[in-house]
Amino acid sequence: VGAQYQARASGRERLMTFDMGGTSTDVALIDGEIGLTSESEIAGYPVAVPMVDMHTIGAGGGSIAWLDDGGMLQVGPQSAGADPGPACYGKGGARPTVTDAHVVLGHLPPSTLLGGSMALDRHAAEAAVSALAARAGLEMTAMARGILRIADEHMAQALRVISVQRGHDPREFTLVSFGGAGGLHICSLAEQLNMSQALVPAHGGVLSALGMVVARPARELSHAIPGLLENATVDELDARFTAFEAQLAREMNLPAPRFIRRLDCRYQGQSSVLSLAWRPDLDALEQAFHQQHRSQFGHALNNPIELVNLRLRATTADSPPDPPPWPNRKPARPESHADTDAAQQVPVYPRSALAVGQTLAGPAIISESIATTWLAPGWQARMDEAGNLMLTRI
């Protein structure tokens, strides 16, 4: 919700989002509207309750790098958590993590204060990565790069699950990162998916909290309507929707709620359910179902289409206020420079000092108390009026 809110302020509606924290990464696709699903699983158990359609993997800043019995490098799903956390936290952690790899490569410079107060222990990070590198017969920086490549591949595959495997071309979307570690991986993930546009939103480190604040109150009602689509009538379905709209309006006590009508359908004899936006034309609904099935699964069938559920969602008609405009100021200068594995000094810019319209060329580091962005070579970033960093591959 927070990603959609910030991206809309920058004119972006088609988004692929990834929320990278310490232990896991959540990815989702927003094609104008936030997708919902009632076919989720928790701990392996199916949960038939509508929720945001997300895909989660065990990859985060605290994911531990290790060698398997065959000597192959693995990253996660084990995590160092917050205590003791990565070795660079200086709390006694000795196993190398994704965050430690960033410290070794200079993406998180020693001047970075996590949360505005925690200094990074570069020597501890180097010791942890070096120990694993020695076991693998690699140099320290080669091991650090390998850790990041594997972590990136895990996240890129998760993004493919919610895009390519469902018939969406990532190149037609903007990649949006949030969470404390998201900005460190956004350029490399966009490159793996051949995406040329990315966005690092304002307040990225706490965007989930922002999303909770700006989310509109909503309620959803579902009702089973078994039968074939060809045997239904528009008047019958419309009457059911109208009755449920009156029910939800009473329950939510809203003066002018906004209703969203949908139908869950599937091919007769199959279990995969697709949700269709309602339209008062059964032929159009049938064609939309075939097209959506073809897009998501690669084929369409001649089987009759079954109605499964009628869904009605009610929200407030009012939209949340626009984000406050980014303050006008003079273009910022680098506050320092960081040494990277490429034996070059990279400028470090405080995000809060960037001016509207200011453009930065990678490599560069954009720091803030709740997140850090690694602007990789071949990318440029521009601060827009909403305070979002718009990244473009050049």
PDB file of N, CA and C in Angstrom, residues 309-375:
ATOM      1  N   ASN A 309     -17.242 -17.795  -6.964  1.00  0.00           N
ATOM      2  CA  ASN A 309     -17.610 -16.830  -5.925  1.00  0.00           C
ATOM      3  C   ASN A 309     -17.954 -15.485  -6.540  1.00  0.00           C
ATOM      4  N   LEU A 310     -18.846 -14.799  -5.912  1.00  0.00           N
ATOM      5  CA  LEU A 310     -19.074 -13.381  -6.172  1.00  0.00           C
ATOM      6  C   LEU A 310     -18.342 -12.624  -5.071  1.00  0.00           C
ATOM      7  N   ARG A 311     -17.560 -11.621  -5.447  1.00  0.00           N
ATOM      8  CA  ARG A 311     -16.801 -10.845  -4.458  1.00  0.00           C
ATOM      9  C   ARG A 311     -17.147  -9.364  -4.596  1.00  0.00           C
ATOM     10  N   LEU A 312     -17.337  -8.747  -3.467  1.00  0.00           N
ATOM     11  CA  LEU A 312     -17.617  -7.315  -3.445  1.00  0.00           C
ATOM     12  C   LEU A 312     -16.714  -6.669  -2.402  1.00  0.00           C
ATOM     13  N   ARG A 313     -16.009  -5.653  -2.814  1.00  0.00           N
ATOM     14  CA  ARG A 313     -15.113  -4.927  -1.916  1.00  0.00           C
ATOM     15  C   ARG A 313     -15.602  -3.490  -1.803  1.00  0.00           C
ATOM     16  N   ALA A 314     -15.687  -3.006  -0.586  1.00  0.00           N
ATOM     17  CA  ALA A 314     -16.130  -1.634  -0.338  1.00  0.00           C
ATOM     18  C   ALA A 314     -15.015  -0.864   0.347  1.00  0.00           C
ATOM     19  N   THR A 315     -14.715   0.322  -0.163  1.00  0.00           N
ATOM     20  CA  THR A 315     -13.712   1.193   0.440  1.00  0.00           C
ATOM     21  C   THR A 315     -14.264   2.611   0.486  1.00  0.00           C
ATOM     22  N   THR A 316     -13.549   3.469   1.183  1.00  0.00           N
ATOM     23  CA  THR A 316     -13.931   4.878   1.170  1.00  0.00           C
ATOM     24  C   THR A 316     -13.651   5.458  -0.204  1.00  0.00           C
ATOM     25  N   ALA A 317     -14.463   6.400  -0.610  1.00  0.00           N
ATOM     26  CA  ALA A 317     -14.269   7.033  -1.913  1.00  0.00           C
ATOM     27  C   ALA A 317     -13.122   8.027  -1.889  1.00  0.00           C
ATOM     28  N   ASP A 318     -12.796   8.539  -0.715  1.00  0.00           N
ATOM     29  CA  ASP A 318     -11.744   9.548  -0.607  1.00  0.00           C
ATOM     30  C   ASP A 318     -10.364   8.905  -0.704  1.00  0.00           C
ATOM     31  N   SER A 319      -9.472   9.551  -1.422  1.00  0.00           N
ATOM     32  CA  SER A 319      -8.087   9.108  -1.509  1.00  0.00           C
ATOM     33  C   SER A 319      -7.270   9.779  -0.411  1.00  0.00           C
ATOM     34  N   PRO A 320      -6.181   9.138   0.027  1.00  0.00           N
ATOM     35  CA  PRO A 320      -5.330   9.787   1.029  1.00  0.00           C
ATOM     36  C   PRO A 320      -4.688  11.038   0.448  1.00  0.00           C
ATOM     37  N   PRO A 321      -4.289  11.975   1.281  1.00  0.00           N
ATOM     38  CA  PRO A 321      -3.645  13.191   0.765  1.00  0.00           C
ATOM     39  C   PRO A 321      -2.336  12.866   0.073  1.00  0.00           C
ATOM     40  N   ASP A 322      -1.947  13.719  -0.861  1.00  0.00           N
ATOM     41  CA  ASP A 322      -0.677  13.525  -1.554  1.00  0.00           C
ATOM     42  C   ASP A 322       0.483  13.651  -0.574  1.00  0.00           C
ATOM     43  N   PRO A 323       1.602  12.976  -0.872  1.00  0.00           N
ATOM     44  CA  PRO A 323       2.777  13.153  -0.018  1.00  0.00           C
ATOM     45  C   PRO A 323       3.206  14.616  -0.001  1.00  0.00           C
ATOM     46  N   PRO A 324       3.759  15.081   1.096  1.00  0.00           N
ATOM     47  CA  PRO A 324       4.226  16.475   1.129  1.00  0.00           C
ATOM     48  C   PRO A 324       5.327  16.685   0.107  1.00  0.00           C
ATOM     49  N   PRO A 325       5.367  17.837  -0.554  1.00  0.00           N
ATOM     50  CA  PRO A 325       6.402  18.075  -1.567  1.00  0.00           C
ATOM     51  C   PRO A 325       7.785  18.104  -0.935  1.00  0.00           C
ATOM     52  N   TRP A 326       8.753  17.611  -1.714  1.00  0.00           N
ATOM     53  CA  TRP A 326      10.142  17.640  -1.252  1.00  0.00           C
ATOM     54  C   TRP A 326      10.605  19.098  -1.192  1.00  0.00           C
ATOM     55  N   PRO A 327      11.254  19.510  -0.121  1.00  0.00           N
ATOM     56  CA  PRO A 327      11.634  20.929   0.009  1.00  0.00           C
ATOM     57  C   PRO A 327      12.634  21.362  -1.052  1.00  0.00           C
ATOM     58  N   ASN A 328      12.497  22.606  -1.486  1.00  0.00           N
ATOM     59  CA  ASN A 328      13.446  23.182  -2.437  1.00  0.00           C
ATOM     60  C   ASN A 328      14.735  23.550  -1.708  1.00  0.00           C
ATOM     61  N   ARG A 329      15.838  23.204  -2.312  1.00  0.00           N
ATOM     62  CA  ARG A 329      17.139  23.531  -1.727  1.00  0.00           C
ATOM     63  C   ARG A 329      18.185  23.490  -2.834  1.00  0.00           C
ATOM     64  N   LYS A 330      19.377  23.912  -2.529  1.00  0.00           N
ATOM     65  CA  LYS A 330      20.466  23.841  -3.492  1.00  0.00           C
ATOM     66  C   LYS A 330      20.916  22.388  -3.658  1.00  0.00           C
ATOM     67  N   PRO A 331      21.409  22.033  -4.858  1.00  0.00           N
ATOM     68  CA  PRO A 331      21.912  20.673  -5.059  1.00  0.00           C
ATOM     69  C   PRO A 331      22.976  20.313  -4.028  1.00  0.00           C
ATOM     70  N   ALA A 332      22.885  19.090  -3.530  1.00  0.00           N
ATOM     71  CA  ALA A 332      23.795  18.643  -2.476  1.00  0.00           C
ATOM     72  C   ALA A 332      25.150  18.246  -3.049  1.00  0.00           C
ATOM     73  N   ARG A 333      26.165  18.415  -2.241  1.00  0.00           N
ATOM     74  CA  ARG A 333      27.496  17.908  -2.545  1.00  0.00           C
ATOM     75  C   ARG A 333      27.720  16.631  -1.731  1.00  0.00           C
ATOM     76  N   PRO A 334      28.644  15.777  -2.171  1.00  0.00           N
ATOM     77  CA  PRO A 334      28.932  14.580  -1.371  1.00  0.00           C
ATOM     78  C   PRO A 334      29.414  14.968   0.022  1.00  0.00           C
ATOM     79  N   GLU A 335      28.921  14.238   1.041  1.00  0.00           N
ATOM     80  CA  GLU A 335      29.378  14.518   2.402  1.00  0.00           C
ATOM     81  C   GLU A 335      30.664  13.767   2.719  1.00  0.00           C
ATOM     82  N   SER A 336      30.948  12.726   1.919  1.00  0.00           N
ATOM     83  CA  SER A 336      32.172  11.953   2.109  1.00  0.00           C
ATOM     84  C   SER A 336      32.361  11.069   0.891  1.00  0.00           C
ATOM     85  N   HIS A 337      33.406  10.255   0.924  1.00  0.00           N
ATOM     86  CA  HIS A 337      33.660   9.272  -0.128  1.00  0.00           C
ATOM     87  C   HIS A 337      33.958   7.926   0.527  1.00  0.00           C
ATOM     88  N   ALA A 338      33.541   6.856  -0.130  1.00  0.00           N
ATOM     89  CA  ALA A 338      33.745   5.514   0.403  1.00  0.00           C
ATOM     90  C   ALA A 338      34.633   4.718  -0.530  1.00  0.00           C
ATOM     91  N   ASP A 339      35.498   3.898   0.041  1.00  0.00           N
ATOM     92  CA  ASP A 339      36.347   3.004  -0.738  1.00  0.00           C
ATOM     93  C   ASP A 339      35.567   1.741  -1.064  1.00  0.00           C
ATOM     94  N   THR A 340      35.593   1.322  -2.329  1.00  0.00           N
ATOM     95  CA  THR A 340      34.890   0.116  -2.742  1.00  0.00           C
ATOM     96  C   THR A 340      35.880  -0.926  -3.218  1.00  0.00           C
ATOM     97  N   ASP A 341      35.349  -2.121  -3.525  1.00  0.00           N
ATOM     98  CA  ASP A 341      36.216  -3.210  -3.977  1.00  0.00           C
ATOM     99  C   ASP A 341      36.822  -2.914  -5.336  1.00  0.00           C
ATOM    100  N   ALA A 342      36.271  -1.947  -6.071  1.00  0.00           N
ATOM    101  CA  ALA A 342      36.799  -1.597  -7.390  1.00  0.00           C
ATOM    102  C   ALA A 342      37.953  -0.604  -7.291  1.00  0.00           C
ATOM    103  N   ALA A 343      38.491  -0.436  -6.079  1.00  0.00           N
ATOM    104  CA  ALA A 343      39.633   0.454  -5.839  1.00  0.00           C
ATOM    105  C   ALA A 343      39.336   1.870  -6.310  1.00  0.00           C
ATOM    106  N   GLN A 344      38.126   2.317  -6.057  1.00  0.00           N
ATOM    107  CA  GLN A 344      37.761   3.680  -6.392  1.00  0.00           C
ATOM    108  C   GLN A 344      36.975   4.281  -5.234  1.00  0.00           C
ATOM    109  N   GLN A 345      37.049   5.583  -5.128  1.00  0.00           N
ATOM    110  CA  GLN A 345      36.288   6.276  -4.102  1.00  0.00           C
ATOM    111  C   GLN A 345      34.941   6.701  -4.677  1.00  0.00           C
ATOM    112  N   VAL A 346      33.896   6.340  -3.975  1.00  0.00           N
ATOM    113  CA  VAL A 346      32.530   6.594  -4.426  1.00  0.00           C
ATOM    114  C   VAL A 346      31.919   7.684  -3.553  1.00  0.00           C
ATOM    115  N   PRO A 347      31.276   8.686  -4.161  1.00  0.00           N
ATOM    116  CA  PRO A 347      30.667   9.756  -3.360  1.00  0.00           C
ATOM    117  C   PRO A 347      29.485   9.248  -2.539  1.00  0.00           C
ATOM    118  N   VAL A 348      29.363   9.768  -1.334  1.00  0.00           N
ATOM    119  CA  VAL A 348      28.254   9.445  -0.440  1.00  0.00           C
ATOM    120  C   VAL A 348      27.409  10.705  -0.258  1.00  0.00           C
ATOM    121  N   TYR A 349      26.132  10.625  -0.656  1.00  0.00           N
ATOM    122  CA  TYR A 349      25.226  11.771  -0.557  1.00  0.00           C
ATOM    123  C   TYR A 349      24.186  11.520   0.533  1.00  0.00           C
ATOM    124  N   PRO A 350      23.958  12.479   1.414  1.00  0.00           N
ATOM    125  CA  PRO A 350      22.825  12.353   2.339  1.00  0.00           C
ATOM    126  C   PRO A 350      21.521  12.604   1.585  1.00  0.00           C
ATOM    127  N   ARG A 351      20.623  11.641   1.628  1.00  0.00           N
ATOM    128  CA  ARG A 351      19.385  11.775   0.859  1.00  0.00           C
ATOM    129  C   ARG A 351      18.610  13.025   1.254  1.00  0.00           C
ATOM    130  N   SER A 352      18.619  13.358   2.527  1.00  0.00           N
ATOM    131  CA  SER A 352      17.839  14.498   3.000  1.00  0.00           C
ATOM    132  C   SER A 352      18.325  15.823   2.436  1.00  0.00           C
ATOM    133  N   ALA A 353      19.550  15.852   1.884  1.00  0.00           N
ATOM    134  CA  ALA A 353      20.104  17.104   1.355  1.00  0.00           C
ATOM    135  C   ALA A 353      19.931  17.237  -0.152  1.00  0.00           C
ATOM    136  N   LEU A 354      19.423  16.198  -0.826  1.00  0.00           N
ATOM    137  CA  LEU A 354      19.278  16.258  -2.278  1.00  0.00           C
ATOM    138  C   LEU A 354      18.191  17.251  -2.669  1.00  0.00           C
ATOM    139  N   ALA A 355      18.398  17.920  -3.798  1.00  0.00           N
ATOM    140  CA  ALA A 355      17.444  18.910  -4.289  1.00  0.00           C
ATOM    141  C   ALA A 355      16.507  18.281  -5.308  1.00  0.00           C
ATOM    142  N   VAL A 356      15.309  18.840  -5.428  1.00  0.00           N
ATOM    143  CA  VAL A 356      14.378  18.392  -6.458  1.00  0.00           C
ATOM    144  C   VAL A 356      15.031  18.570  -7.823  1.00  0.00           C
ATOM    145  N   GLY A 357      15.007  17.525  -8.628  1.00  0.00           N
ATOM    146  CA  GLY A 357      15.613  17.569  -9.951  1.00  0.00           C
ATOM    147  C   GLY A 357      17.089  17.242  -9.967  1.00  0.00           C
ATOM    148  N   GLN A 358      17.720  17.111  -8.811  1.00  0.00           N
ATOM    149  CA  GLN A 358      19.147  16.789  -8.785  1.00  0.00           C
ATOM    150  C   GLN A 358      19.358  15.378  -9.313  1.00  0.00           C
ATOM    151  N   THR A 359      20.325  15.230 -10.195  1.00  0.00           N
ATOM    152  CA  THR A 359      20.617  13.948 -10.820  1.00  0.00           C
ATOM    153  C   THR A 359      21.998  13.478 -10.401  1.00  0.00           C
ATOM    154  N   LEU A 360      22.083  12.212 -10.016  1.00  0.00           N
ATOM    155  CA  LEU A 360      23.342  11.595  -9.620  1.00  0.00           C
ATOM    156  C   LEU A 360      23.652  10.454 -10.568  1.00  0.00           C
ATOM    157  N   ALA A 361      24.924  10.258 -10.858  1.00  0.00           N
ATOM    158  CA  ALA A 361      25.359   9.162 -11.716  1.00  0.00           C
ATOM    159  C   ALA A 361      26.082   8.122 -10.870  1.00  0.00           C
ATOM    160  N   GLY A 362      25.791   6.838 -11.151  1.00  0.00           N
ATOM    161  CA  GLY A 362      26.470   5.774 -10.419  1.00  0.00           C
ATOM    162  C   GLY A 362      27.880   5.554 -10.926  1.00  0.00           C
ATOM    163  N   PRO A 363      28.774   5.064 -10.063  1.00  0.00           N
ATOM    164  CA  PRO A 363      28.471   4.574  -8.727  1.00  0.00           C
ATOM    165  C   PRO A 363      28.369   5.698  -7.709  1.00  0.00           C
ATOM    166  N   ALA A 364      27.418   5.543  -6.803  1.00  0.00           N
ATOM    167  CA  ALA A 364      27.237   6.503  -5.714  1.00  0.00           C
ATOM    168  C   ALA A 364      26.459   5.815  -4.607  1.00  0.00           C
ATOM    169  N   ILE A 365      26.580   6.358  -3.414  1.00  0.00           N
ATOM    170  CA  ILE A 365      25.846   5.859  -2.254  1.00  0.00           C
ATOM    171  C   ILE A 365      24.955   6.983  -1.750  1.00  0.00           C
ATOM    172  N   ILE A 366      23.687   6.660  -1.534  1.00  0.00           N
ATOM    173  CA  ILE A 366      22.730   7.637  -1.015  1.00  0.00           C
ATOM    174  C   ILE A 366      22.292   7.133   0.353  1.00  0.00           C
ATOM    175  N   SER A 367      22.668   7.858   1.383  1.00  0.00           N
ATOM    176  CA  SER A 367      22.476   7.359   2.747  1.00  0.00           C
ATOM    177  C   SER A 367      21.359   8.101   3.463  1.00  0.00           C
ATOM    178  N   GLU A 368      20.710   7.392   4.350  1.00  0.00           N
ATOM    179  CA  GLU A 368      19.724   7.957   5.264  1.00  0.00           C
ATOM    180  C   GLU A 368      19.720   7.090   6.516  1.00  0.00           C
ATOM    181  N   SER A 369      19.083   7.544   7.563  1.00  0.00           N
ATOM    182  CA  SER A 369      19.176   6.828   8.835  1.00  0.00           C
ATOM    183  C   SER A 369      18.473   5.485   8.812  1.00  0.00           C
ATOM    184  N   ILE A 370      17.480   5.305   7.926  1.00  0.00           N
ATOM    185  CA  ILE A 370      16.678   4.088   7.936  1.00  0.00           C
ATOM    186  C   ILE A 370      16.906   3.212   6.715  1.00  0.00           C
ATOM    187  N   ALA A 371      17.769   3.596   5.813  1.00  0.00           N
ATOM    188  CA  ALA A 371      18.024   2.805   4.605  1.00  0.00           C
ATOM    189  C   ALA A 371      19.234   3.381   3.877  1.00  0.00           C
ATOM    190  N   THR A 372      19.781   2.581   2.966  1.00  0.00           N
ATOM    191  CA  THR A 372      20.893   3.021   2.123  1.00  0.00           C
ATOM    192  C   THR A 372      20.635   2.536   0.707  1.00  0.00           C
ATOM    193  N   THR A 373      20.924   3.379  -0.268  1.00  0.00           N
ATOM    194  CA  THR A 373      20.768   3.011  -1.673  1.00  0.00           C
ATOM    195  C   THR A 373      22.132   2.945  -2.330  1.00  0.00           C
ATOM    196  N   TRP A 374      22.410   1.812  -2.984  1.00  0.00           N
ATOM    197  CA  TRP A 374      23.625   1.656  -3.780  1.00  0.00           C
ATOM    198  C   TRP A 374      23.253   1.928  -5.231  1.00  0.00           C
ATOM    199  N   LEU A 375      23.714   3.057  -5.761  1.00  0.00           N
ATOM    200  CA  LEU A 375      23.475   3.417  -7.157  1.00  0.00           C
ATOM    201  C   LEU A 375      24.622   2.841  -7.969  1.00  0.00           C
TER     202      LEU A 375
END
